[in-house]
Structure formats: structure tokens, C-alpha cells
Amino acid sequence: MLVSATKMLNDAVQGKYAVGQFNINNLEWTKAILTTAQENNSPVILGVSEGAGKYMTGFKTVAAMVSAMIDELNITVPVALHLDHGTYDGCYKCIEAGFSSVMFDGSHFPIDENVSKTSELVKACHDKGISIEAEVGSIGGEEDGVVGAGEIADPNECKKIADLGVDFLAAGIGNIHGKYPDNWQGLDFDALAKTKDLIGDLPLVLHGGTGIPADMIKKAISLGVAKINVNTECQLYFQEATRKYIEAGKDLQGKGFDPRKLLAPGYEAIKVIVKEKMELFGSINKA
Ligand code: 13P
């Protein structure tokens, strides 16, 4: 069932668990995540970066594929199709294309411009029943060519953006996209707690879910994080399983070159890591 992410994340705040956002790249990724969510009776958010949207030939293709797949596979758990780190124009394209949720990443704009663009988009989304995430304090690391410095968001700026009526908020707390460097300082829980105090029950989003130790994930959830984004880890699992298949020479045996066989180990590997994350985030049986 394609739904906005508002209710599933408000439920997660109340129930003290988090819903995973898993980014998709193609049909195999989408099918792996949807079937795992259904098998575990978990709500799920499919994240689509602007780069991945372009790769899949455009947001309309993505929206059509996801809604048809939900139908064909009888997926009854709540699924949100969410634009990840959207530009201003990208958000409008996804609203038109049939996404049920968008993130407007105005974190690189001066706060006043982030405020004006975010409030305009809040109205455009809510007019159509679509949920919207905003970001304060850029998330470090690189994602699709967008490089952030990994700031700690100012709790007062978070409050300012929260008050615009966004449905959930990504606040940088030292988290970064991709693998964490050896000298990473960990998450800043003081900043998270201060933001939580100011914004109340608004669900918080933790980007850069790959490689954050389980105890930090649990603490973040206890402090109001209700959505955790995971991208790189699925890619690494897919890569490792595909490499093993090729290195074992399986593509050279029989019909092992058939893409449905060649991509199968990677598909199964994504299912394994997605289930592991759902267990850690506590979203199993919360559909
Ligand atoms: P990772 O690639 O580090 O898991 O981050 C994903 C993310 O935050 C998408 O917005």
C-alpha cells in the first residue's frame, strides 16, 4: 500500500522504534526491499536520490514501477516512496510523478532561504497528501556528487524549520553518508537531545545509517529518531555477493550468465541486510 510517511513515523515515535529508508537503484533492489518488508510485516520507506531517479530514466518510471510492483506482489504493509535529498525542482517533479513523500534538502541555503523554500513546498505537498522532510545542518560525506561537511545542526534552526509544518526533520548530529572514517567522533547525543526538547514529538531522521554501531542506533531511537536511512550498506552487500558469484566462476557454468541468475545472489544479500536493519530498528510486526 503506497502511503505518505507521516502516520508510519508518528506511530514509530510513539512506539519508540524507527522505520528504515532503503534507497533503490533498480527493479531488483525494489523487489528485495518490498518483499522483505512484507515478510516481516514492517512499514518501509523506499528512498530515491535524484541520481538514482535519473538512472532509472526518471521519477515517473520509478513511481509507475513501485506502484505496479506493490499491486503485483500484493504488498499490504505501508510503503512510502520518498525523494531523498531533493532539490527544489526535483521535489515538484516527484509531487507530479506520484511519489508519496519528498525530502527538500535546503541545508546548503542560508537559513532564511531554506525557510522560504521549505514553507512553499510544505504547502504544495500537503495539498496533495504527500509528506515532506526537511534538513538542517548538512550531512557529511558524499552522496551522488553532493558533498556535505557533517555539521551539527543548530537546535534553534531545527525548531525554526520544524515550525513550518514539515512532517519529519533530518538534523545533522555528526552522521555522514558512506563508510565512517576510523577517527569518527560518533553521534552527538547532546545536540540530538536539545533538538528533541525544542521540537517535541516531531519525528527525527538519521541519515548515513551505514556503519553506525547498534548501541548508537538504539540510543538515537530512544531520543526521538524515527526514520533511519540506509543506502551504502545495501550496495556493499550486493557487491560482495555478486563478486563471490563471479569469482566462483558460476557465471561460466551452464546458464549462469542469465541476468536473472547473475543478479540473484545480490538480490538475496539485500534481503538479508534489510531484515537485519528492520530487526535493529524495531520495525518488525509494526505494519
Ligand atoms: P548511507 O549511504 O551512509 O547508508 O546513507 C544513506 C542516506 O542517508 C540516504 O539519505
CSV table of C-alpha atoms and ligand atoms in Angstrom, one decimal:
chain,number,residue,atom,x,y,z
A,1,MET,CA,0.0,0.0,0.0
A,2,LEU,CA,1.6,3.3,-1.1
A,3,VAL,CA,1.1,5.9,1.7
A,4,SER,CA,2.7,9.1,2.9
A,5,ALA,CA,5.3,8.6,5.6
A,6,THR,CA,3.6,10.8,8.2
A,7,LYS,CA,1.5,8.2,10.0
A,8,MET,CA,4.1,5.5,10.0
A,9,LEU,CA,6.7,7.8,11.5
A,10,ASN,CA,4.3,9.3,14.1
A,11,ASP,CA,3.5,5.7,15.1
A,12,ALA,CA,7.2,5.0,15.3
A,13,VAL,CA,7.8,7.9,17.7
A,14,GLN,CA,5.0,6.7,20.0
A,15,GLY,CA,6.2,3.1,19.8
A,16,LYS,CA,9.9,4.0,20.2
A,17,TYR,CA,11.2,2.3,17.1
A,18,ALA,CA,12.4,3.5,13.7
A,19,VAL,CA,11.3,2.8,10.1
A,20,GLY,CA,14.1,2.2,7.6
A,21,GLN,CA,14.5,4.2,4.5
A,22,PHE,CA,16.3,1.9,2.0
A,23,ASN,CA,17.5,3.6,-1.2
A,24,ILE,CA,16.6,1.8,-4.5
A,25,ASN,CA,18.5,1.7,-7.8
A,26,ASN,CA,16.6,-0.7,-10.0
A,27,LEU,CA,13.9,-3.4,-10.1
A,28,GLU,CA,15.9,-6.0,-8.1
A,29,TRP,CA,16.5,-3.5,-5.2
A,30,THR,CA,12.9,-2.5,-5.1
A,31,LYS,CA,11.6,-6.1,-5.2
A,32,ALA,CA,14.1,-7.2,-2.5
A,33,ILE,CA,13.1,-4.4,-0.1
A,34,LEU,CA,9.3,-4.7,-0.7
A,35,THR,CA,9.3,-8.5,-0.2
A,36,THR,CA,11.4,-8.2,2.9
A,37,ALA,CA,9.1,-5.6,4.4
A,38,GLN,CA,6.1,-7.8,3.6
A,39,GLU,CA,7.7,-11.0,5.0
A,40,ASN,CA,8.5,-9.2,8.3
A,41,ASN,CA,5.2,-7.2,8.5
A,42,SER,CA,7.2,-4.0,8.6
A,43,PRO,CA,6.5,-0.5,7.3
A,44,VAL,CA,9.2,0.7,4.9
A,45,ILE,CA,10.3,3.8,3.0
A,46,LEU,CA,11.9,3.4,-0.5
A,47,GLY,CA,14.4,6.3,-0.9
A,48,VAL,CA,15.2,7.6,-4.4
A,49,SER,CA,18.1,10.1,-4.9
A,50,GLU,CA,17.9,12.4,-7.8
A,51,GLY,CA,20.8,10.5,-9.4
A,52,ALA,CA,19.1,7.1,-8.9
A,53,GLY,CA,15.9,8.7,-10.4
A,54,LYS,CA,17.8,9.8,-13.5
A,55,TYR,CA,19.4,6.3,-13.7
A,56,MET,CA,16.0,4.7,-13.7
A,57,THR,CA,15.0,7.1,-16.6
A,58,GLY,CA,13.0,9.5,-14.5
A,59,PHE,CA,10.7,9.8,-11.5
A,60,LYS,CA,7.6,8.8,-13.5
A,61,THR,CA,9.2,5.4,-14.3
A,62,VAL,CA,10.1,4.9,-10.7
A,63,ALA,CA,6.6,5.8,-9.4
A,64,ALA,CA,5.0,3.6,-12.0
A,65,MET,CA,7.3,0.6,-11.2
A,66,VAL,CA,6.8,0.9,-7.5
A,67,SER,CA,3.0,1.2,-7.5
A,68,ALA,CA,2.7,-1.6,-10.1
A,69,MET,CA,5.0,-3.8,-8.0
A,70,ILE,CA,3.1,-3.2,-4.8
A,71,ASP,CA,0.0,-4.3,-6.7
A,72,GLU,CA,1.5,-7.4,-8.5
A,73,LEU,CA,3.3,-8.6,-5.3
A,74,ASN,CA,0.3,-8.0,-3.0
A,75,ILE,CA,2.3,-5.8,-0.7
A,76,THR,CA,-0.1,-4.8,2.1
A,77,VAL,CA,2.4,-3.2,4.6
A,78,PRO,CA,2.6,0.6,4.4
A,79,VAL,CA,5.2,1.7,1.8
A,80,ALA,CA,6.3,5.3,1.2
A,81,LEU,CA,8.1,6.3,-2.0
A,82,HIS,CA,10.3,9.1,-0.9
A,83,LEU,CA,12.6,11.5,-2.8
A,84,ASP,CA,16.0,11.6,-1.0
A,85,HIS,CA,17.9,14.9,-0.8
A,86,GLY,CA,15.6,16.6,-3.3
A,87,THR,CA,16.3,19.9,-5.0
A,88,TYR,CA,13.5,22.5,-5.2
A,89,ASP,CA,12.7,21.4,-8.8
A,90,GLY,CA,13.2,17.7,-8.0
A,91,CYS,CA,10.5,18.0,-5.3
A,92,TYR,CA,8.0,19.4,-7.7
A,93,LYS,CA,8.8,16.7,-10.3
A,94,CYS,CA,8.2,14.0,-7.7
A,95,ILE,CA,5.0,15.6,-6.5
A,96,GLU,CA,3.8,15.4,-10.1
A,97,ALA,CA,5.1,11.9,-10.7
A,98,GLY,CA,3.2,10.3,-7.9
A,99,PHE,CA,5.7,10.0,-5.1
A,100,SER,CA,4.1,9.8,-1.6
A,101,SER,CA,6.8,11.7,0.2
A,102,VAL,CA,9.7,14.0,-0.5
A,103,MET,CA,12.8,15.4,1.2
A,104,PHE,CA,13.7,19.0,0.4
A,105,ASP,CA,17.4,19.4,1.2
A,106,GLY,CA,17.7,23.2,1.6
A,107,SER,CA,20.6,22.7,4.1
A,108,HIS,CA,23.1,24.4,1.8
A,109,PHE,CA,21.0,27.6,1.5
A,110,PRO,CA,21.2,30.4,4.0
A,111,ILE,CA,18.6,29.6,6.8
A,112,ASP,CA,16.1,32.3,5.5
A,113,GLU,CA,16.1,30.8,2.0
A,114,ASN,CA,15.8,27.3,3.4
A,115,VAL,CA,12.8,28.6,5.4
A,116,SER,CA,11.0,30.3,2.5
A,117,LYS,CA,11.5,27.4,0.0
A,118,THR,CA,10.6,24.8,2.7
A,119,SER,CA,7.4,26.5,3.6
A,120,GLU,CA,6.3,26.8,0.0
A,121,LEU,CA,7.0,23.1,-0.5
A,122,VAL,CA,5.2,22.1,2.7
A,123,LYS,CA,2.0,23.6,1.2
A,124,ALA,CA,2.5,22.0,-2.2
A,125,CYS,CA,3.0,18.6,-0.6
A,126,HIS,CA,0.2,18.8,2.0
A,127,ASP,CA,-2.3,19.9,-0.7
A,128,LYS,CA,-1.7,16.5,-2.3
A,129,GLY,CA,-1.4,14.4,0.9
A,130,ILE,CA,2.3,14.0,0.5
A,131,SER,CA,4.7,14.0,3.4
A,132,ILE,CA,7.8,16.2,3.5
A,133,GLU,CA,11.2,16.0,5.3
A,134,ALA,CA,13.5,19.0,5.7
A,135,GLU,CA,17.1,19.1,6.6
A,136,VAL,CA,19.1,21.4,8.9
A,137,GLY,CA,22.9,21.1,9.1
A,138,SER,CA,24.4,19.2,6.1
A,139,ILE,CA,25.1,15.5,6.4
A,140,GLY,CA,28.8,14.8,5.8
A,141,GLY,CA,30.3,12.5,3.2
A,142,GLU,CA,29.4,12.2,-0.4
A,143,GLU,CA,26.1,11.1,-1.9
A,144,ASP,CA,25.5,11.3,-5.7
A,145,GLY,CA,28.1,14.0,-6.0
A,146,VAL,CA,26.6,16.1,-3.2
A,147,VAL,CA,29.4,16.6,-0.6
A,148,GLY,CA,28.4,17.7,2.9
A,149,ALA,CA,30.7,18.7,5.7
A,150,GLY,CA,29.0,16.8,8.5
A,151,GLU,CA,27.7,19.6,10.7
A,152,ILE,CA,25.9,19.5,14.0
A,153,ALA,CA,22.6,21.2,13.3
A,154,ASP,CA,21.8,24.3,15.5
A,155,PRO,CA,18.8,23.2,17.6
A,156,ASN,CA,17.2,26.7,17.3
A,157,GLU,CA,17.4,26.4,13.5
A,158,CYS,CA,15.8,23.0,13.7
A,159,LYS,CA,12.9,24.5,15.7
A,160,LYS,CA,12.5,27.2,13.1
A,161,ILE,CA,12.2,24.7,10.3
A,162,ALA,CA,10.1,22.3,12.3
A,163,ASP,CA,7.6,25.1,12.9
A,164,LEU,CA,7.0,25.4,9.2
A,165,GLY,CA,4.9,22.3,9.3
A,166,VAL,CA,7.3,19.7,7.9
A,167,ASP,CA,6.3,16.1,8.8
A,168,PHE,CA,9.8,15.0,9.9
A,169,LEU,CA,13.2,16.6,10.2
A,170,ALA,CA,16.8,15.5,9.4
A,171,ALA,CA,19.1,17.2,11.8
A,172,GLY,CA,22.9,16.7,11.4
A,173,ILE,CA,24.4,15.2,14.5
A,174,GLY,CA,27.9,14.2,13.2
A,175,ASN,CA,26.4,11.5,10.9
A,176,ILE,CA,27.8,11.1,7.4
A,177,HIS,CA,26.9,9.2,4.3
A,178,GLY,CA,29.0,6.2,3.2
A,179,LYS,CA,31.6,4.4,5.4
A,180,TYR,CA,32.6,6.1,8.6
A,181,PRO,CA,36.3,7.1,8.9
A,182,ASP,CA,38.4,5.4,11.6
A,183,ASN,CA,38.7,8.7,13.5
A,184,TRP,CA,34.9,9.4,13.5
A,185,GLN,CA,33.8,11.0,16.8
A,186,GLY,CA,30.4,9.3,16.9
A,187,LEU,CA,26.9,10.8,17.1
A,188,ASP,CA,26.4,14.0,19.1
A,189,PHE,CA,23.6,12.9,21.5
A,190,ASP,CA,23.6,16.2,23.4
A,191,ALA,CA,22.7,18.1,20.2
A,192,LEU,CA,20.1,15.4,19.5
A,193,ALA,CA,18.5,15.8,23.0
A,194,LYS,CA,18.5,19.6,22.8
A,195,THR,CA,16.7,19.5,19.4
A,196,LYS,CA,14.2,16.9,20.7
A,197,ASP,CA,13.4,19.1,23.7
A,198,LEU,CA,12.6,22.0,21.3
A,199,ILE,CA,10.6,20.1,18.7
A,200,GLY,CA,8.6,17.7,20.8
A,201,ASP,CA,7.1,14.8,19.1
A,202,LEU,CA,8.1,15.6,15.5
A,203,PRO,CA,9.9,12.5,14.1
A,204,LEU,CA,13.7,12.9,13.6
A,205,VAL,CA,15.6,11.4,10.7
A,206,LEU,CA,19.1,9.9,11.0
A,207,HIS,CA,20.9,9.8,7.6
A,208,GLY,CA,24.0,7.9,7.0
A,209,GLY,CA,22.7,4.7,8.7
A,210,THR,CA,25.5,2.5,7.2
A,211,GLY,CA,28.1,1.6,9.8
A,212,ILE,CA,26.6,3.3,12.8
A,213,PRO,CA,27.1,0.9,15.8
A,214,ALA,CA,23.9,-0.8,17.1
A,215,ASP,CA,24.2,0.8,20.5
A,216,MET,CA,24.3,4.3,19.0
A,217,ILE,CA,21.3,3.4,16.8
A,218,LYS,CA,19.3,2.3,19.8
A,219,LYS,CA,20.2,5.4,21.8
A,220,ALA,CA,19.3,7.7,18.8
A,221,ILE,CA,15.9,5.9,18.6
A,222,SER,CA,15.3,6.4,22.4
A,223,LEU,CA,16.0,10.2,21.8
A,224,GLY,CA,13.3,10.6,19.1
A,225,VAL,CA,14.8,9.3,15.8
A,226,ALA,CA,12.0,7.5,13.9
A,227,LYS,CA,13.5,7.2,10.4
A,228,ILE,CA,16.9,5.8,9.6
A,229,ASN,CA,18.3,6.0,6.1
A,230,VAL,CA,20.5,3.1,4.7
A,231,ASN,CA,22.0,3.1,1.3
A,232,THR,CA,25.7,2.2,1.1
A,233,GLU,CA,25.3,-1.0,3.2
A,234,CYS,CA,22.9,-2.5,0.7
A,235,GLN,CA,25.3,-1.6,-2.1
A,236,LEU,CA,28.2,-3.3,-0.3
A,237,TYR,CA,26.2,-6.4,0.4
A,238,PHE,CA,25.1,-6.6,-3.3
A,239,GLN,CA,28.6,-6.0,-4.5
A,240,GLU,CA,30.1,-8.7,-2.2
A,241,ALA,CA,27.6,-11.4,-3.2
A,242,THR,CA,27.9,-10.6,-6.9
A,243,ARG,CA,31.7,-10.7,-6.6
A,244,LYS,CA,31.6,-14.1,-4.9
A,245,TYR,CA,29.3,-15.5,-7.7
A,246,ILE,CA,31.7,-14.3,-10.4
A,247,GLU,CA,34.9,-15.3,-8.5
A,248,ALA,CA,33.5,-18.8,-8.0
A,249,GLY,CA,33.1,-19.0,-11.8
A,250,LYS,CA,29.3,-19.5,-11.6
A,251,ASP,CA,28.6,-17.2,-14.5
A,252,LEU,CA,30.6,-19.6,-16.7
A,253,GLN,CA,28.7,-22.7,-15.7
A,254,GLY,CA,25.6,-23.7,-17.6
A,255,LYS,CA,23.2,-20.7,-17.9
A,256,GLY,CA,24.9,-18.8,-15.1
A,257,PHE,CA,25.3,-15.8,-17.4
A,258,ASP,CA,21.5,-15.3,-17.4
A,259,PRO,CA,21.0,-11.9,-15.6
A,260,ARG,CA,18.2,-13.4,-13.5
A,261,LYS,CA,20.9,-15.9,-12.1
A,262,LEU,CA,23.7,-13.4,-12.1
A,263,LEU,CA,21.8,-10.8,-10.1
A,264,ALA,CA,20.1,-13.4,-7.7
A,265,PRO,CA,22.9,-13.6,-5.0
A,266,GLY,CA,23.0,-9.7,-4.8
A,267,TYR,CA,19.2,-9.7,-4.5
A,268,GLU,CA,19.3,-12.2,-1.7
A,269,ALA,CA,22.1,-10.3,0.1
A,270,ILE,CA,20.0,-7.1,0.1
A,271,LYS,CA,17.1,-9.0,1.7
A,272,VAL,CA,19.5,-10.2,4.4
A,273,ILE,CA,20.8,-6.7,5.3
A,274,VAL,CA,17.3,-5.1,5.1
A,275,LYS,CA,15.9,-7.7,7.5
A,276,GLU,CA,18.8,-7.2,9.9
A,277,LYS,CA,18.2,-3.4,9.9
A,278,MET,CA,14.5,-3.9,10.5
A,279,GLU,CA,15.3,-6.0,13.5
A,280,LEU,CA,17.7,-3.5,14.8
A,281,PHE,CA,15.3,-0.6,14.2
A,282,GLY,CA,12.5,-2.5,15.9
A,283,SER,CA,10.0,-2.1,13.0
A,284,ILE,CA,9.2,-5.8,12.5
A,285,ASN,CA,5.5,-6.5,13.1
A,286,LYS,CA,4.7,-2.8,13.3
A,287,ALA,CA,2.9,-2.6,9.9
B,1,13P,P1,24.4,5.7,3.9
B,1,13P,O1,24.7,5.5,2.4
B,1,13P,O2,25.6,6.1,4.6
B,1,13P,O3,23.7,4.5,4.4
B,1,13P,O4,23.4,6.9,4.0
B,1,13P,C1,22.1,6.8,3.3
B,1,13P,C2,21.4,8.1,3.4
B,1,13P,O5,21.5,8.8,4.4
B,1,13P,C3,20.5,8.5,2.3
B,1,13P,O6,20.0,9.7,2.5
